[in-house]
Each structure stands twice: as structure tokens, then as C-alpha cells.
Short mmCIF file of N, CA and C in Angstrom, two decimals:
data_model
loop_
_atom_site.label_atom_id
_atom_site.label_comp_id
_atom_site.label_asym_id
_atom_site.label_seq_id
_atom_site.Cartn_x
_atom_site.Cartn_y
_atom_site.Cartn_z
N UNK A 1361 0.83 -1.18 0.00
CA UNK A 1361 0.00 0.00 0.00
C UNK A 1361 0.88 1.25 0.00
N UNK A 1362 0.83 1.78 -1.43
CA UNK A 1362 1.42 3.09 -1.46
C UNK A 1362 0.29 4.20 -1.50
N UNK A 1363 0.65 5.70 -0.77
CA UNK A 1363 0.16 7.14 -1.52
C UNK A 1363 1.00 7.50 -2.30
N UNK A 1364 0.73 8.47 -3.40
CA UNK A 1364 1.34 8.66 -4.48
C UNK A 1364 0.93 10.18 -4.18
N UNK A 1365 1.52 11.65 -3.86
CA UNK A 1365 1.14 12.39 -4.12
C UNK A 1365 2.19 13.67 -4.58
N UNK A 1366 1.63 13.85 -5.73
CA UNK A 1366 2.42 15.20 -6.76
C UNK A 1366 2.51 16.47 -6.31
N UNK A 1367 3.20 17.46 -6.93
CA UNK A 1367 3.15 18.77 -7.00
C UNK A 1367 4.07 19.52 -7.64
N UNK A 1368 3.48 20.66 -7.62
CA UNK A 1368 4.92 21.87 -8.13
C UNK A 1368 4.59 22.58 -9.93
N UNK A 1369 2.72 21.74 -9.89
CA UNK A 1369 2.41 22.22 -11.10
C UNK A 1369 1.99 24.13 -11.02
N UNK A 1370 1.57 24.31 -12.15
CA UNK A 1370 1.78 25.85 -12.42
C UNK A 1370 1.95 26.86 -13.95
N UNK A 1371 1.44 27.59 -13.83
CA UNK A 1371 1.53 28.65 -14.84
C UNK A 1371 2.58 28.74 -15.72
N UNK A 1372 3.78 28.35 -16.81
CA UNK A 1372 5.16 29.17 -16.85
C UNK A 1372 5.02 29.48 -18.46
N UNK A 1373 6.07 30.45 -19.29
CA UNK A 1373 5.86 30.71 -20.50
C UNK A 1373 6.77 29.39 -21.22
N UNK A 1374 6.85 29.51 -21.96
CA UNK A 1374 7.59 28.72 -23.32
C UNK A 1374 8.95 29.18 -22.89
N UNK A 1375 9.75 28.03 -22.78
CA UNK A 1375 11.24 28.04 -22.76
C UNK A 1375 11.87 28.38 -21.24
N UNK A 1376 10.59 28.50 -20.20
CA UNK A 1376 10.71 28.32 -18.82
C UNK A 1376 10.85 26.90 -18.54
N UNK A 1377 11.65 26.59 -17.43
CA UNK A 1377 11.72 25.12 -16.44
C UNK A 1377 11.14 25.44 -15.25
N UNK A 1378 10.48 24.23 -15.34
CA UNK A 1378 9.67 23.87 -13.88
C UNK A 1378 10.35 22.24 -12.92
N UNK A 1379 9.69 22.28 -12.08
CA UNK A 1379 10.22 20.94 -11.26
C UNK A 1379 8.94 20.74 -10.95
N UNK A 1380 8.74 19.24 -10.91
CA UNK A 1380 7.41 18.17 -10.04
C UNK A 1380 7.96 17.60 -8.92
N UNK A 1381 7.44 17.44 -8.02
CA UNK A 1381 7.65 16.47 -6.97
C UNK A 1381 6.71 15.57 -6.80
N UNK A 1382 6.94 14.26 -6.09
CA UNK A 1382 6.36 12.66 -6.09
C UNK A 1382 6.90 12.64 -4.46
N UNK A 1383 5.93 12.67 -4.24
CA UNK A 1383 5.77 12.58 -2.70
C UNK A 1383 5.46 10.44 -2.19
N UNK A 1384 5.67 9.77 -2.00
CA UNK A 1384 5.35 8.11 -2.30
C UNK A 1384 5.44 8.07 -0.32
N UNK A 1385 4.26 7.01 0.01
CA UNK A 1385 4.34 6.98 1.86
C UNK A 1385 3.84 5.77 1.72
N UNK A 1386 3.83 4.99 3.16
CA UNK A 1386 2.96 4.17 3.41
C UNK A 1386 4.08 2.75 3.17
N UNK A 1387 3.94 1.75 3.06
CA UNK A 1387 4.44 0.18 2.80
C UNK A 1387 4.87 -0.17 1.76
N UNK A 1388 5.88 0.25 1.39
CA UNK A 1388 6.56 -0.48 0.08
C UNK A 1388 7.60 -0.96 -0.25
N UNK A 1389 7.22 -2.18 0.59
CA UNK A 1389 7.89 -3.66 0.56
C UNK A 1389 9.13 -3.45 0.35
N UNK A 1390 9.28 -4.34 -0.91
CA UNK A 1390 10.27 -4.28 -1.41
C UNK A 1390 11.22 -2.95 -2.33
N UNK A 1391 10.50 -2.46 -2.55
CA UNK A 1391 10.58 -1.36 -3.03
C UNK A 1391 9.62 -0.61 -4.44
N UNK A 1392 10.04 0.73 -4.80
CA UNK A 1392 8.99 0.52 -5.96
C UNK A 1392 9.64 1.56 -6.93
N UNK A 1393 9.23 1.79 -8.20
CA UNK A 1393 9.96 2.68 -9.35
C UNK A 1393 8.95 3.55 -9.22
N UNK A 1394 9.17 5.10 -9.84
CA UNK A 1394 8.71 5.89 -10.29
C UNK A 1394 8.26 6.17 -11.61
N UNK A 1395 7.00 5.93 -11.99
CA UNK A 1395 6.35 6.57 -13.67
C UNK A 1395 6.21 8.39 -13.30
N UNK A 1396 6.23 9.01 -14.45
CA UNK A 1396 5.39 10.47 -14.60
C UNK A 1396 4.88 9.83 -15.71
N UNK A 1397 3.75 10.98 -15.64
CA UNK A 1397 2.71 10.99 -17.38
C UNK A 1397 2.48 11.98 -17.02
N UNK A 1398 1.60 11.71 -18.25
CA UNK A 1398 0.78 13.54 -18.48
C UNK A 1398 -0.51 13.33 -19.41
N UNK A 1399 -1.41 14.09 -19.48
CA UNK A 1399 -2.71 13.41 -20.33
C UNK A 1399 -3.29 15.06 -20.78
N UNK A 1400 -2.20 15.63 -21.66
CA UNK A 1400 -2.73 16.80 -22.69
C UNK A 1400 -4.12 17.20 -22.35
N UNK A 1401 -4.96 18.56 -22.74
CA UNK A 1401 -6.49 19.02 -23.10
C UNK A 1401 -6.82 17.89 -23.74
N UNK A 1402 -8.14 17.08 -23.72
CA UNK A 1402 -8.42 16.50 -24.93
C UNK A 1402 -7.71 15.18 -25.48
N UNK A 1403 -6.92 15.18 -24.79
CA UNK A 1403 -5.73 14.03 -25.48
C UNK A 1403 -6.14 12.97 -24.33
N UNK A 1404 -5.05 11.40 -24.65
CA UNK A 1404 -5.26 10.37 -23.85
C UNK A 1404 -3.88 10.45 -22.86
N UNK A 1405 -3.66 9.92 -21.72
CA UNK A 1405 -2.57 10.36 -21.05
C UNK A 1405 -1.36 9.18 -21.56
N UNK A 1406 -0.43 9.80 -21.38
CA UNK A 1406 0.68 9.01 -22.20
C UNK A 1406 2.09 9.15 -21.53
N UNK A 1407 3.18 8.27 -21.36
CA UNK A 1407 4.26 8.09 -20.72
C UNK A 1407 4.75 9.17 -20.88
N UNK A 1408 6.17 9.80 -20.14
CA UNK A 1408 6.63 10.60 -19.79
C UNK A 1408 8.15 9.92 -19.62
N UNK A 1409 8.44 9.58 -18.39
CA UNK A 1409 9.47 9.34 -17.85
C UNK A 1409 9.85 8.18 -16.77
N UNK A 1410 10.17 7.28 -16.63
CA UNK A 1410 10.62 6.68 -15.37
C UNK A 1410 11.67 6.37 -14.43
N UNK A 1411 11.85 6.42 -13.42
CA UNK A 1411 13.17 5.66 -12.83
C UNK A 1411 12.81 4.52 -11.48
N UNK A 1412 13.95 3.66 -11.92
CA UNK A 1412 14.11 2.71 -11.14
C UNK A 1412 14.03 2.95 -9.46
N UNK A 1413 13.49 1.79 -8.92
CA UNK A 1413 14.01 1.71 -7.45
C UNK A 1413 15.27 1.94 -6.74
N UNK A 1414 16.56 1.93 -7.61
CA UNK A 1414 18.08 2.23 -6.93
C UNK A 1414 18.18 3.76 -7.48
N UNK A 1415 17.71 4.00 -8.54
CA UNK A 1415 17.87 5.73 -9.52
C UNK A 1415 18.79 5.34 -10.50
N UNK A 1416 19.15 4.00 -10.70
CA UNK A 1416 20.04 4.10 -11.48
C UNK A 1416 20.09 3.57 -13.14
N UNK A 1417 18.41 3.90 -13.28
CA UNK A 1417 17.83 3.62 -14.54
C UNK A 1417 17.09 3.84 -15.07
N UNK A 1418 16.69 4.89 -15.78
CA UNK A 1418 15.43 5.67 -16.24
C UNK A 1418 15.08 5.42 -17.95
N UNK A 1419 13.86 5.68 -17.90
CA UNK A 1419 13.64 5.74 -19.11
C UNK A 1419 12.80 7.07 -19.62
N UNK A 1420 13.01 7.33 -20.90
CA UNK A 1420 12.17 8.44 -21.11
C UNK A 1420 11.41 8.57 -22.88
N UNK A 1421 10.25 9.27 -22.69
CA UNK A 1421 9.22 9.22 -23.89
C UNK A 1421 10.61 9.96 -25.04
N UNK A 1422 9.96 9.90 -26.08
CA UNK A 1422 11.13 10.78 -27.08
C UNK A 1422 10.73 12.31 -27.02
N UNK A 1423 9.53 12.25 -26.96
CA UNK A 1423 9.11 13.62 -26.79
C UNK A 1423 10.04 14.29 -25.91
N UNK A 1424 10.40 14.20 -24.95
CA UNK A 1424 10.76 14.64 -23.93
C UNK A 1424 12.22 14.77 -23.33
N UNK A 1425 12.75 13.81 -24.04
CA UNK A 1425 14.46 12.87 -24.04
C UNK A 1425 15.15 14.80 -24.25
N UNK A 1426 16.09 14.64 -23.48
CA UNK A 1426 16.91 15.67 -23.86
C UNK A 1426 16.31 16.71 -22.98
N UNK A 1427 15.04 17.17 -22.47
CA UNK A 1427 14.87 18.39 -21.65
C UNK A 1427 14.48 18.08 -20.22
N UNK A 1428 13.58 16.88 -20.13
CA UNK A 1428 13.17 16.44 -19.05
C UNK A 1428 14.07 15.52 -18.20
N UNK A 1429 14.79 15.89 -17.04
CA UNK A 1429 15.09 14.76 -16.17
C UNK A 1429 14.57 14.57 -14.63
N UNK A 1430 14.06 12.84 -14.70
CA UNK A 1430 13.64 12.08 -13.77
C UNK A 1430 14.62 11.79 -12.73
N UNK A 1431 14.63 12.08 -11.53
CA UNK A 1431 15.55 11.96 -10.31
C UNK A 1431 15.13 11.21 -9.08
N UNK A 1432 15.69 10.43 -8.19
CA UNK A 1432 14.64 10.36 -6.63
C UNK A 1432 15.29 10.43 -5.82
N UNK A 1433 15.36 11.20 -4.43
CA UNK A 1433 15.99 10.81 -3.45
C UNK A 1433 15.05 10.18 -2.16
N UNK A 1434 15.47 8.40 -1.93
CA UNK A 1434 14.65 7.97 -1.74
C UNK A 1434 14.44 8.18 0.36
N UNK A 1435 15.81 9.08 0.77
CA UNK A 1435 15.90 9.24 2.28
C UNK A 1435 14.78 10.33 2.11
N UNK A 1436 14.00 10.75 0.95
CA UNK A 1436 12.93 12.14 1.31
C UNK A 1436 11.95 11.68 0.93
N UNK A 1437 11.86 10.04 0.56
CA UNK A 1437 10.60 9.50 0.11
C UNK A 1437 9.82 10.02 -1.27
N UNK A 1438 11.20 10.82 -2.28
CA UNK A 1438 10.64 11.85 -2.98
C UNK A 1438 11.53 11.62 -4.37
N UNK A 1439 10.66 11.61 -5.48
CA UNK A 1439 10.90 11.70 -6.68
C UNK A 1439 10.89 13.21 -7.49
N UNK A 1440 11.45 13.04 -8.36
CA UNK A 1440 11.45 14.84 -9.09
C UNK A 1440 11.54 14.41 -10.55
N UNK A 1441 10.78 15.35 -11.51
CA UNK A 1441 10.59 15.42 -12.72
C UNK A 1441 11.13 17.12 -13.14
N UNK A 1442 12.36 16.91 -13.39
CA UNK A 1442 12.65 18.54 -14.09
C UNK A 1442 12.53 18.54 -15.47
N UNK A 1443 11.59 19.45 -15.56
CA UNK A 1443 10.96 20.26 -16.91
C UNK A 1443 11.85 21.29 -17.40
N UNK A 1444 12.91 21.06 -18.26
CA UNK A 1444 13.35 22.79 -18.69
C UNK A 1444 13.10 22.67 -20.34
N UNK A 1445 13.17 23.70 -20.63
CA UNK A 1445 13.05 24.25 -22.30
C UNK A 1445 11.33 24.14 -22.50
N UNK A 1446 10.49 24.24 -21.83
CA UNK A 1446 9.41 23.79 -21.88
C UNK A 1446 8.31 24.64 -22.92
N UNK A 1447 7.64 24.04 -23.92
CA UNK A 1447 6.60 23.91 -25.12
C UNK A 1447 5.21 23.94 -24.48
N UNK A 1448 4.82 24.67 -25.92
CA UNK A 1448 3.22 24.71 -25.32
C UNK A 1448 2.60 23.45 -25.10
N UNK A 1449 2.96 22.60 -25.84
CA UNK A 1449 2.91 21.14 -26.35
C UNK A 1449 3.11 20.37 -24.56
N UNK A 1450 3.55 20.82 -23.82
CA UNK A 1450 3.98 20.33 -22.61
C UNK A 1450 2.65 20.61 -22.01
N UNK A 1451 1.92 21.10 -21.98
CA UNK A 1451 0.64 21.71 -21.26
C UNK A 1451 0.01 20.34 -21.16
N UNK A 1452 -0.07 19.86 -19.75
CA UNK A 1452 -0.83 18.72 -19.62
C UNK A 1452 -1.21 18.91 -18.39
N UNK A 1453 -1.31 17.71 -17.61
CA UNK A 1453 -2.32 17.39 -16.39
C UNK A 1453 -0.73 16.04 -15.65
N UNK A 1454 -0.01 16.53 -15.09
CA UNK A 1454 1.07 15.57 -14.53
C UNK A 1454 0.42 14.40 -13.65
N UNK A 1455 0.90 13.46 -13.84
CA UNK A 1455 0.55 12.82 -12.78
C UNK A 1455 1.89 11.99 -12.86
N UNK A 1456 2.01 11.36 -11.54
CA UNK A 1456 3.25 10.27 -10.91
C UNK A 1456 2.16 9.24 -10.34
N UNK A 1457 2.99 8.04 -10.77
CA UNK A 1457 3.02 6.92 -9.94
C UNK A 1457 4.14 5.80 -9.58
N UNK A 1458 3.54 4.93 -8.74
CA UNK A 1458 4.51 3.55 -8.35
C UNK A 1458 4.00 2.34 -8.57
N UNK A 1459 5.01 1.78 -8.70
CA UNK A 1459 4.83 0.26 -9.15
C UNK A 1459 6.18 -0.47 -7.97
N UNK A 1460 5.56 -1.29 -7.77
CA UNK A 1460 6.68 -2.41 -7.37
C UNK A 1460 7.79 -2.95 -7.92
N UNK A 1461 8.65 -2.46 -7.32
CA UNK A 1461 10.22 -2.99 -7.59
C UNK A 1461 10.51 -4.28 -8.28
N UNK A 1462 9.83 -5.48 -8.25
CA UNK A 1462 9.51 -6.07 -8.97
C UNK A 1462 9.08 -6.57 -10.18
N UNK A 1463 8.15 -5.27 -10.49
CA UNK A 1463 7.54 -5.26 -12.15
C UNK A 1463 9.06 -4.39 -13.01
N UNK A 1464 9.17 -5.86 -13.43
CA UNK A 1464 10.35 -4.50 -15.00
C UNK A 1464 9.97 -3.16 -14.76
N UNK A 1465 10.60 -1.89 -15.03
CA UNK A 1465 10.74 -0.91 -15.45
C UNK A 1465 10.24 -0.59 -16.76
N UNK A 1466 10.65 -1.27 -17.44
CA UNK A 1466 9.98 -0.87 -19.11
C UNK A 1466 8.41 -0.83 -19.20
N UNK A 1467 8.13 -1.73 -18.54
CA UNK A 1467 6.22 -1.65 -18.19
C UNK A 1467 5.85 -0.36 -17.93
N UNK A 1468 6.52 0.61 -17.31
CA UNK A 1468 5.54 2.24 -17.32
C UNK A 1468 5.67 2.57 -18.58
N UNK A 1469 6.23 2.02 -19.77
CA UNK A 1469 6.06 2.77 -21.12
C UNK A 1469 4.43 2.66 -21.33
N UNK A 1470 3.94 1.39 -20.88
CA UNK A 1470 2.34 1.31 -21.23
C UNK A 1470 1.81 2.03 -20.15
N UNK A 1471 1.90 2.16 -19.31
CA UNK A 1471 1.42 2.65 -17.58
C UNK A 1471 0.70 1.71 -16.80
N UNK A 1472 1.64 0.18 -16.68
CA UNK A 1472 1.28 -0.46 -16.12
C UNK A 1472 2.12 -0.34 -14.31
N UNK A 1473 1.44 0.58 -13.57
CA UNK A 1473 2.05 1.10 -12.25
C UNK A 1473 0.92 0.51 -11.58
N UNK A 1474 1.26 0.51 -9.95
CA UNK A 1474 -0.25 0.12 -9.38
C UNK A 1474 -0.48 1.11 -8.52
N UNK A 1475 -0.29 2.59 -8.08
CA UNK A 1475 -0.43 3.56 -7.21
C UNK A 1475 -0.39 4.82 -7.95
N UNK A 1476 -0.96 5.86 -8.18
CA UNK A 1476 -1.68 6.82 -9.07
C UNK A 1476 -1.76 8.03 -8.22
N UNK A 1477 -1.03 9.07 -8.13
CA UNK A 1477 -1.49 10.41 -7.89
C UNK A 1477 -2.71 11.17 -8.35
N UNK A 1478 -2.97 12.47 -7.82
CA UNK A 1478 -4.11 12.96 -8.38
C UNK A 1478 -4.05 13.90 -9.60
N UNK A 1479 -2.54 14.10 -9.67
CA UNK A 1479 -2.31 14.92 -10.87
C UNK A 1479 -2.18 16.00 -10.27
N UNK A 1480 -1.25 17.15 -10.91
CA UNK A 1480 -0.86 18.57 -11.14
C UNK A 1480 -0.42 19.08 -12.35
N UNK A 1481 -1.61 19.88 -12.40
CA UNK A 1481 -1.43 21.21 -13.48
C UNK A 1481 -0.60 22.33 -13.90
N UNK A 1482 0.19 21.64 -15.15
CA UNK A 1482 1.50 22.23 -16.21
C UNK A 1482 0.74 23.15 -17.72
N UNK A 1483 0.59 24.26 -17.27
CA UNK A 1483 -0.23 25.12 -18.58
C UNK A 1483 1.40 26.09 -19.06
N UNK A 1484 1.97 26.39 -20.07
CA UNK A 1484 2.92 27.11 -20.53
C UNK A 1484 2.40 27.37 -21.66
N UNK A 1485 2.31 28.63 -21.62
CA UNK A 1485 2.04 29.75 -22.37
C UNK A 1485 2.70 29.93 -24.17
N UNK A 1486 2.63 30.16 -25.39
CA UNK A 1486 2.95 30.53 -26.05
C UNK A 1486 3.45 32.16 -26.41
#
């Protein structure tokens, strides 16, 4: 039994960086990885970024490869998603989750996680 809870969403223009935080509490076992997504106006929500249970393995959407980096420090129980160079195209609805240390890593490409935040709001301006 994990909570999963986000933040650090917000207002910024085009070519501003932002940071998310992944707040993760509660019983987790063995351990667990970090997904982000994001689910655009209108759009279906779609991978983002992940990292492993040690930090020492992430993966990331192409969209995103090159501006976005996924971090955790796990003594703060806390994951981070840094946003820089950021597109209007970035304007979504964030959300983080966890999965068990156990499930491959490559599985958040589909968003197969089992603990779900409520999401925070990334609007950047043109």
C-alpha cells in the first residue's frame, strides 16, 4: 500500500523550467519505481518518464528525451521530474506513480504502475 502524491504544477511561458515532486508513503515492501505521465487538453494520457528503485535507470518518452530529467531521493521519500526548455505542447495534467520494484521498469512505457497520484497542473504559455 502506497500514496502517491504530486506537485509543483503551475503557470510558466515557453522556454521556462519547472520541477514536479512525487511525494510516495505508506508500505513499500520491497521497493517501488517511479512513472510520470501527463494526459494533454483533450488528449489520452501518455508516458513521460521513469526511474528505477536504486535511480540508477530511467527511461524516457522521445518527446521529452533531452529536456526532461527524472531523479529520486529515496531518504525524502521523494521523486522529481525537471521540466526545462518547456513547449506549449507540454501543457498537460502531470501525474506520478509507483509500481513495485519487482515489475520490470519498461512496463511504465504502457502505464502499467499500481499507485496513481491525483495529478498537477502544467499550462505554458505561447
Amino acid at each position: 500500500q502506497v500514496q502517491v502524491v504530486e506537485s509543483g504544477g503551475g503557470l510558466v511561458q515557453a522556454g521556462d523550467s519547472l520541477r514536479l515532486s512525487c511525494v510516495a508513503s505508506g508500505r513499500t515492501g520491497s521497493g517501488y519505481h517511479i512513472g510520470w505521465f501527463r494526459q494533454p487538453p483533450g488528449k489520452e494520457r501518455e508516458f513521460v518518464a521513469t526511474i528505477n528503485w536504486s535511480g540508477d535507470s530511467t527511461i524516457y518518452a522521445d518527446s521529452v528525451k533531452g529536456r526532461f530529467t527524472v531523479s529520486r531521493d529515496n531518504a525524502k521519500n521523494t521523486a522529481y521530474l525537471q521540466m526545462n526548455s518547456l513547449k506549449s505542447g507540454d501543457t498537460a495534467v502531470y501525474y506520478c506513480a509507483a509500481s513495485a520494484a519487482t515489475r520490470p521498469i519498461e512496463a511504465a512505457r504502457v502505464g502499467l504502475m499500481d499507485y496513481w497520484g491525483k495529478g498537477t497542473l502544467v499550462t505554458v504559455s505561447s
